[in-house]
Short mmCIF file of C-alpha atoms and ligand atoms in Angstrom, two decimals:
data_model
loop_
_atom_site.label_atom_id
_atom_site.label_comp_id
_atom_site.label_asym_id
_atom_site.label_seq_id
_atom_site.Cartn_x
_atom_site.Cartn_y
_atom_site.Cartn_z
CA MET A 232 22.29 54.97 32.86
CA ALA A 233 25.60 56.63 33.82
CA PRO A 234 25.81 60.42 34.15
CA ALA A 235 28.20 62.34 31.87
CA THR A 236 30.68 62.74 34.71
CA LYS A 237 30.62 60.53 37.73
CA ARG A 238 31.77 61.08 41.31
CA ASP A 239 33.37 58.40 43.46
CA LEU A 240 33.75 58.37 47.24
CA LEU A 241 36.92 56.35 47.79
CA SER A 242 38.54 58.62 50.37
CA ILE A 243 36.92 61.11 52.72
CA ALA A 244 39.17 63.64 50.99
CA ASP A 245 37.03 63.14 47.85
CA ILE A 246 34.22 65.09 49.55
CA GLU A 247 36.35 67.92 50.94
CA ALA A 248 34.03 70.59 49.52
CA GLU A 249 30.75 68.81 50.27
CA LEU A 250 31.44 67.58 53.82
CA PRO A 251 29.98 70.54 55.79
CA GLY A 252 26.78 70.54 53.72
CA LEU A 253 26.56 66.76 53.92
CA LEU A 254 26.49 66.89 57.73
CA VAL A 255 23.71 69.48 57.67
CA ARG A 256 21.69 67.40 55.20
CA ALA A 257 22.25 64.14 57.10
CA HIS A 258 21.00 65.76 60.31
CA GLU A 259 17.94 67.14 58.46
CA MET A 260 17.19 63.69 57.05
CA LYS A 261 17.55 62.15 60.52
CA MET A 262 15.03 64.61 61.98
CA ALA A 263 12.65 64.07 59.04
CA ARG A 264 12.82 60.29 59.49
CA ARG A 265 12.00 60.71 63.19
CA ARG A 266 8.91 62.65 62.14
CA GLY A 267 7.95 59.71 59.93
CA ASP A 268 9.18 61.16 56.62
CA PRO A 269 11.94 58.94 55.27
CA SER A 270 12.58 61.28 52.26
CA GLY A 271 12.01 59.12 49.17
CA SER A 272 14.10 61.59 47.18
CA ARG A 273 15.74 59.06 44.82
CA PRO A 274 12.92 56.81 43.57
CA GLY A 275 13.70 54.22 40.93
CA THR A 276 17.43 54.11 41.71
CA ASN A 277 19.45 50.96 42.35
CA LEU A 278 22.58 50.39 44.44
CA ALA A 279 24.76 47.27 44.06
CA MET A 280 26.65 46.36 47.23
CA ILE A 281 29.68 44.11 46.71
CA PHE A 282 31.01 42.83 50.04
CA GLU A 283 34.26 40.85 50.23
CA LYS A 284 34.25 41.04 54.04
CA SER A 285 31.65 40.71 56.82
CA SER A 286 29.44 43.63 57.83
CA THR A 287 26.58 44.35 60.20
CA ARG A 288 26.27 48.16 60.19
CA THR A 289 27.45 49.16 56.73
CA ARG A 290 25.45 46.60 54.83
CA THR A 291 22.24 47.13 56.80
CA SER A 292 22.43 50.93 56.83
CA PHE A 293 23.03 51.09 53.07
CA GLU A 294 20.08 48.80 52.46
CA VAL A 295 17.71 50.73 54.75
CA ALA A 296 19.00 54.04 53.34
CA MET A 297 18.15 52.96 49.79
CA ASN A 298 14.73 51.82 50.94
CA ASP A 299 14.11 55.19 52.65
CA LEU A 300 15.20 57.03 49.50
CA GLY A 301 12.64 55.10 47.46
CA GLY A 302 15.31 53.03 45.69
CA HIS A 303 16.57 49.49 45.96
CA ALA A 304 19.80 47.85 47.18
CA LEU A 305 21.18 44.52 45.96
CA PHE A 306 23.56 42.67 48.27
CA LEU A 307 26.23 40.82 46.29
CA GLY A 308 28.55 38.65 48.35
CA ALA A 309 31.83 38.58 46.42
CA ARG A 310 31.97 34.80 46.65
CA ASP A 311 28.57 34.52 44.95
CA LEU A 312 29.60 36.72 42.03
CA GLN A 313 31.68 35.42 39.14
CA LEU A 314 34.35 37.71 40.62
CA GLY A 315 34.98 34.86 43.05
CA ARG A 316 35.69 32.55 40.08
CA GLY A 317 38.13 34.83 38.31
CA GLU A 318 36.01 37.31 36.33
CA THR A 319 37.95 40.56 36.37
CA ILE A 320 37.03 43.58 38.47
CA ALA A 321 37.03 45.65 35.26
CA ASP A 322 34.45 43.42 33.55
CA THR A 323 32.34 43.26 36.72
CA ALA A 324 32.39 47.06 36.94
CA ARG A 325 31.37 47.48 33.31
CA VAL A 326 28.51 45.01 33.57
CA LEU A 327 27.10 46.30 36.88
CA SER A 328 27.25 49.87 35.53
CA ARG A 329 24.68 48.81 32.89
CA TYR A 330 22.21 47.79 35.62
CA VAL A 331 22.63 50.07 38.62
CA ASP A 332 23.13 53.74 39.51
CA ALA A 333 25.94 53.32 42.06
CA ILE A 334 28.12 50.59 43.55
CA ALA A 335 29.11 50.31 47.23
CA TYR A 336 32.18 48.10 47.60
CA ARG A 337 33.78 46.59 50.72
CA ALA A 338 37.15 45.39 49.48
CA HIS A 339 40.17 43.65 50.88
CA ARG A 340 42.49 45.93 48.92
CA ALA A 341 42.35 49.64 48.13
CA THR A 342 43.95 48.79 44.77
CA ASP A 343 40.86 46.71 43.89
CA MET A 344 38.64 49.61 45.00
CA ALA A 345 40.52 51.93 42.63
CA GLU A 346 40.26 49.38 39.82
CA LEU A 347 36.48 49.06 40.24
CA ALA A 348 36.12 52.86 40.28
CA ARG A 349 38.29 53.16 37.17
CA TRP A 350 36.07 50.86 35.14
CA ALA A 351 32.63 51.63 36.57
CA SER A 352 30.74 54.38 34.78
CA VAL A 353 28.56 54.93 37.89
CA PRO A 354 29.73 56.28 41.29
CA VAL A 355 31.67 53.85 43.48
CA ILE A 356 31.39 54.26 47.26
CA ASN A 357 34.08 52.84 49.52
CA ALA A 358 32.26 50.72 52.11
CA LEU A 359 35.69 50.00 53.73
CA ASP A 360 39.00 48.82 52.36
CA ASP A 361 42.42 48.34 53.91
CA ARG A 362 43.24 52.04 53.51
CA GLU A 363 40.10 53.98 54.48
CA HIS A 364 36.53 53.81 55.76
CA PRO A 365 35.06 57.17 54.66
CA CYS A 366 31.34 56.47 55.24
CA GLN A 367 32.08 55.60 58.87
CA ILE A 368 33.80 58.91 59.38
CA VAL A 369 30.93 60.93 57.86
CA ALA A 370 28.70 59.28 60.50
CA ASP A 371 31.27 60.00 63.24
CA LEU A 372 31.48 63.67 62.26
CA LEU A 373 27.68 63.84 62.12
CA THR A 374 27.64 62.55 65.72
CA LEU A 375 30.05 65.30 66.78
CA TYR A 376 28.21 67.94 64.75
CA GLU A 377 25.09 67.06 66.76
CA LEU A 378 26.96 66.88 70.07
CA TRP A 379 28.60 70.30 69.63
CA ASP A 380 25.97 72.09 67.57
CA GLY A 381 28.27 72.27 64.58
CA HIS A 382 31.21 73.87 66.47
CA PHE A 383 34.32 71.76 65.90
CA ALA A 384 37.04 74.39 66.38
CA GLY A 385 38.97 74.35 69.65
CA ARG A 386 38.06 70.71 70.51
CA THR A 387 40.51 67.83 70.59
CA PHE A 388 39.79 64.43 69.14
CA VAL A 389 42.03 61.68 70.49
CA TYR A 390 42.34 58.33 68.71
CA VAL A 391 43.94 55.48 70.67
CA GLY A 392 45.20 52.23 69.12
CA ASP A 393 45.88 50.98 65.60
CA GLY A 394 46.54 53.51 62.81
CA ASN A 395 44.29 51.50 60.51
CA ASN A 396 41.71 52.35 57.82
CA VAL A 397 39.39 54.01 60.36
CA CYS A 398 42.24 56.05 61.87
CA ALA A 399 43.37 57.16 58.38
CA SER A 400 39.91 58.45 57.44
CA LEU A 401 39.54 60.03 60.89
CA VAL A 402 42.75 62.03 60.69
CA LEU A 403 41.65 63.37 57.28
CA GLY A 404 38.05 63.95 58.40
CA CYS A 405 39.01 65.76 61.63
CA ALA A 406 41.40 67.96 59.66
CA LEU A 407 38.67 68.75 57.12
CA VAL A 408 36.30 70.08 59.81
CA GLY A 409 39.04 71.90 61.76
CA LEU A 410 39.16 69.58 64.79
CA ASP A 411 42.51 69.11 66.57
CA PHE A 412 43.57 65.46 66.22
CA VAL A 413 45.95 63.52 68.45
CA GLY A 414 46.71 59.90 67.55
CA ALA A 415 48.12 57.76 70.36
CA VAL A 416 49.43 55.07 68.03
CA PRO A 417 52.65 53.03 68.25
CA ALA A 418 55.17 54.40 65.70
CA ALA A 419 55.10 51.23 63.58
CA TYR A 420 51.30 51.38 63.20
CA ARG A 421 50.73 54.99 62.14
CA PRO A 422 48.65 55.67 59.02
CA PRO A 423 50.55 56.04 55.71
CA GLU A 424 52.69 59.15 55.43
CA ALA A 425 50.78 60.37 52.36
CA ILE A 426 47.58 60.47 54.41
CA ARG A 427 49.21 62.24 57.36
CA THR A 428 50.78 64.84 55.06
CA ARG A 429 47.49 65.46 53.33
CA ALA A 430 45.71 65.84 56.68
CA GLU A 431 48.38 68.26 57.89
CA GLY A 432 47.76 70.35 54.78
CA TYR A 433 44.02 70.57 55.53
CA ALA A 434 44.72 71.36 59.19
CA ARG A 435 47.13 74.18 58.32
CA VAL A 436 44.48 75.88 56.19
CA ARG A 437 41.85 75.51 58.91
CA GLY A 438 44.09 76.50 61.82
CA SER A 439 43.89 73.10 63.59
CA ARG A 440 46.63 70.68 64.67
CA ILE A 441 47.51 67.03 63.92
CA ARG A 442 49.86 65.11 66.19
CA PHE A 443 50.88 61.49 66.69
CA VAL A 444 52.32 60.40 70.04
CA GLU A 445 53.19 57.05 71.63
CA SER A 446 51.52 57.54 75.00
CA PRO A 447 47.73 57.16 75.42
CA ALA A 448 47.95 58.86 78.83
CA GLU A 449 49.65 61.93 77.33
CA ALA A 450 47.07 62.15 74.53
CA ALA A 451 44.08 61.57 76.82
CA ALA A 452 44.92 64.63 78.94
CA GLU A 453 43.69 66.86 76.08
CA ALA A 454 40.74 64.72 74.98
CA ASP A 455 37.22 65.98 74.33
CA ILE A 456 36.70 62.67 72.49
CA LEU A 457 38.43 59.33 73.07
CA TYR A 458 37.97 57.04 70.07
CA THR A 459 39.26 53.54 69.51
CA ASP A 460 38.92 50.68 67.02
CA VAL A 461 39.89 47.00 66.95
CA TRP A 462 43.55 46.01 67.14
CA VAL A 463 43.11 43.25 64.55
CA SER A 464 41.22 44.48 61.51
CA MET A 465 39.66 42.19 58.93
CA GLY A 466 42.61 40.93 56.88
CA ASP A 467 45.17 41.36 59.72
CA GLU A 468 44.33 38.07 61.42
CA ALA A 469 47.73 36.51 60.64
CA GLN A 470 49.37 39.18 62.83
CA ALA A 471 46.89 38.79 65.69
CA GLU A 472 49.42 37.58 68.24
CA SER A 473 51.96 40.37 67.72
CA ARG A 474 49.21 42.98 67.54
CA LEU A 475 47.68 41.93 70.84
CA ARG A 476 51.13 42.26 72.37
CA ASP A 477 51.94 45.62 70.75
CA PHE A 478 48.60 47.22 71.70
CA ALA A 479 48.39 45.87 75.25
CA GLY A 480 49.08 49.37 76.65
CA TYR A 481 46.40 51.02 74.47
CA VAL A 482 43.21 49.91 76.23
CA LEU A 483 40.40 52.47 76.50
CA ASN A 484 39.53 51.85 80.14
CA GLU A 485 38.21 53.90 83.07
CA GLU A 486 41.71 54.89 84.11
CA LEU A 487 42.44 56.43 80.70
CA LEU A 488 39.03 58.10 80.55
CA ALA A 489 39.62 59.64 84.00
CA ARG A 490 42.61 61.53 82.54
CA ALA A 491 40.50 63.20 79.83
CA ARG A 492 38.85 66.62 79.92
CA PRO A 493 35.55 66.83 81.82
CA GLY A 494 32.64 65.89 79.56
CA CYS A 495 34.85 63.77 77.29
CA ARG A 496 32.80 61.32 75.19
CA VAL A 497 33.83 57.85 74.07
CA MET A 498 33.49 56.59 70.50
CA HIS A 499 34.10 53.27 68.71
CA ASP A 500 33.06 52.45 65.16
CA LEU A 501 32.14 48.85 66.17
CA PRO A 502 32.30 45.89 66.18
CA ALA A 503 34.10 46.18 69.53
CA HIS A 504 36.20 43.49 71.07
CA ARG A 505 35.08 44.11 74.62
CA GLY A 506 37.87 43.44 77.10
CA LEU A 507 40.57 44.11 74.50
CA GLU A 508 40.67 47.65 73.05
CA ILE A 509 37.76 48.87 75.22
CA THR A 510 36.32 47.76 78.55
CA ASP A 511 32.64 47.05 79.22
CA ALA A 512 32.57 49.79 81.88
CA VAL A 513 33.66 52.44 79.37
CA MET A 514 31.64 51.19 76.42
CA ASP A 515 28.44 50.94 78.49
CA GLY A 516 29.22 53.96 80.69
CA PRO A 517 27.55 57.40 80.68
CA GLN A 518 30.24 59.00 78.48
CA SER A 519 29.85 56.48 75.65
CA ILE A 520 28.10 57.59 72.44
CA VAL A 521 28.90 54.48 70.43
CA PHE A 522 25.30 53.59 69.61
CA ASP A 523 24.49 57.14 68.46
CA GLN A 524 27.46 56.74 66.15
CA ALA A 525 26.14 53.42 64.88
CA GLU A 526 22.68 54.91 64.25
CA ASN A 527 24.22 57.79 62.34
CA ARG A 528 25.65 55.41 59.76
CA LEU A 529 22.11 55.30 58.32
CA HIS A 530 21.56 59.07 58.19
CA ALA A 531 25.06 59.83 56.92
CA GLN A 532 24.76 57.26 54.16
CA LYS A 533 21.38 58.62 53.08
CA ALA A 534 22.95 62.03 52.56
CA ILE A 535 25.90 60.47 50.70
CA LEU A 536 23.57 58.45 48.45
CA GLU A 537 21.35 61.45 47.79
CA MET A 538 24.46 63.37 46.70
CA LEU A 539 25.64 60.64 44.32
CA LEU A 540 22.45 59.11 42.90
CA PRO A 541 20.55 60.56 39.91
CA VAL A 542 17.12 62.13 40.30
CA ARG A 543 14.35 60.25 38.48
CA GLY A 544 10.64 60.89 38.07
CA ARG A 545 8.37 58.75 40.23
N1 LIG B 854 31.57 50.03 61.59
C1 LIG B 854 31.34 49.19 60.57
O1 LIG B 854 31.70 49.44 59.41
O2 LIG B 854 30.69 48.06 60.92
P1 LIG B 854 30.38 46.80 60.01
O3 LIG B 854 31.69 46.09 59.75
O4 LIG B 854 29.44 45.97 60.82
O5 LIG B 854 29.78 47.26 58.72
N1 LIG B 855 39.32 48.54 61.25
C1 LIG B 855 38.21 47.62 61.21
C2 LIG B 855 36.92 48.34 61.02
C3 LIG B 855 35.72 47.50 60.99
C4 LIG B 855 34.46 48.27 60.75
C5 LIG B 855 38.43 46.60 60.10
O1 LIG B 855 38.88 46.99 59.01
O2 LIG B 855 38.17 45.42 60.31
#
């Protein structure tokens, strides 16, 4: 069942070469679906989806994407698997690889993600871990590709808030497409240095810039996009109190948006905690594109799955 060599998508950096083509294909698939042609290009394929954490968008969009491609998705809550009773990740990976063509995994720890990928003989797709959320960022870049007709250069993407998994994949993803990135993130919450260094390397080659600052107001002045995410990610609940205190000055509200460049759009990967990191007025306002982003999870994932799944006869 497994191909001779397999590809994993654990970090958005794993698709450095494919990313531009993936955005084109995802947009094509979106248009085709709107015309009533859902593609069906991967019939007879199966995707296992192991979720250790909650999900609305990722789970549903993977399942619908597999259906559109003519394949099948199996949702496996980690607590229902023997994994929850101590079976190893390695054994789980080896067994599932005998049944399915790819595994999407939402993990608490990036180390578990790497372990599953090490032992699986089929592609493993990171459906979020504590380090990155690459599928989200493919959808986000698809949204911007559509907004700007594929022209990323010369625009500035501003991220405000926690330097979490989403921020880490965003800084890499923006660098990969040549977008200037400014992170308004408190110093103690910036993404890991290895990720920032890698992103700076991509940006140098593409002639774009990466910067982290403390002040949301300073960052917003350059913004063509203002993006935020939750202050307390899944797994960070024990630090909720200190996080709410540390991020109190990082709210994406009308005052911050008023500082941005004219035509600035607002993004959030969702779920949003309305009234904390983003206000209702901004999230529901005319500059918000959050639901286009959410829709694009489906189209982006279809292109990702098409890239990774084998082609079978009908
Ligand atoms: N944005 C995102 O990954 O949402 P879910 O947690 O609902 O999948
Ligand atoms: N940073 C958030 C993203 C949720 C989609 C989390 O990890 O909980």
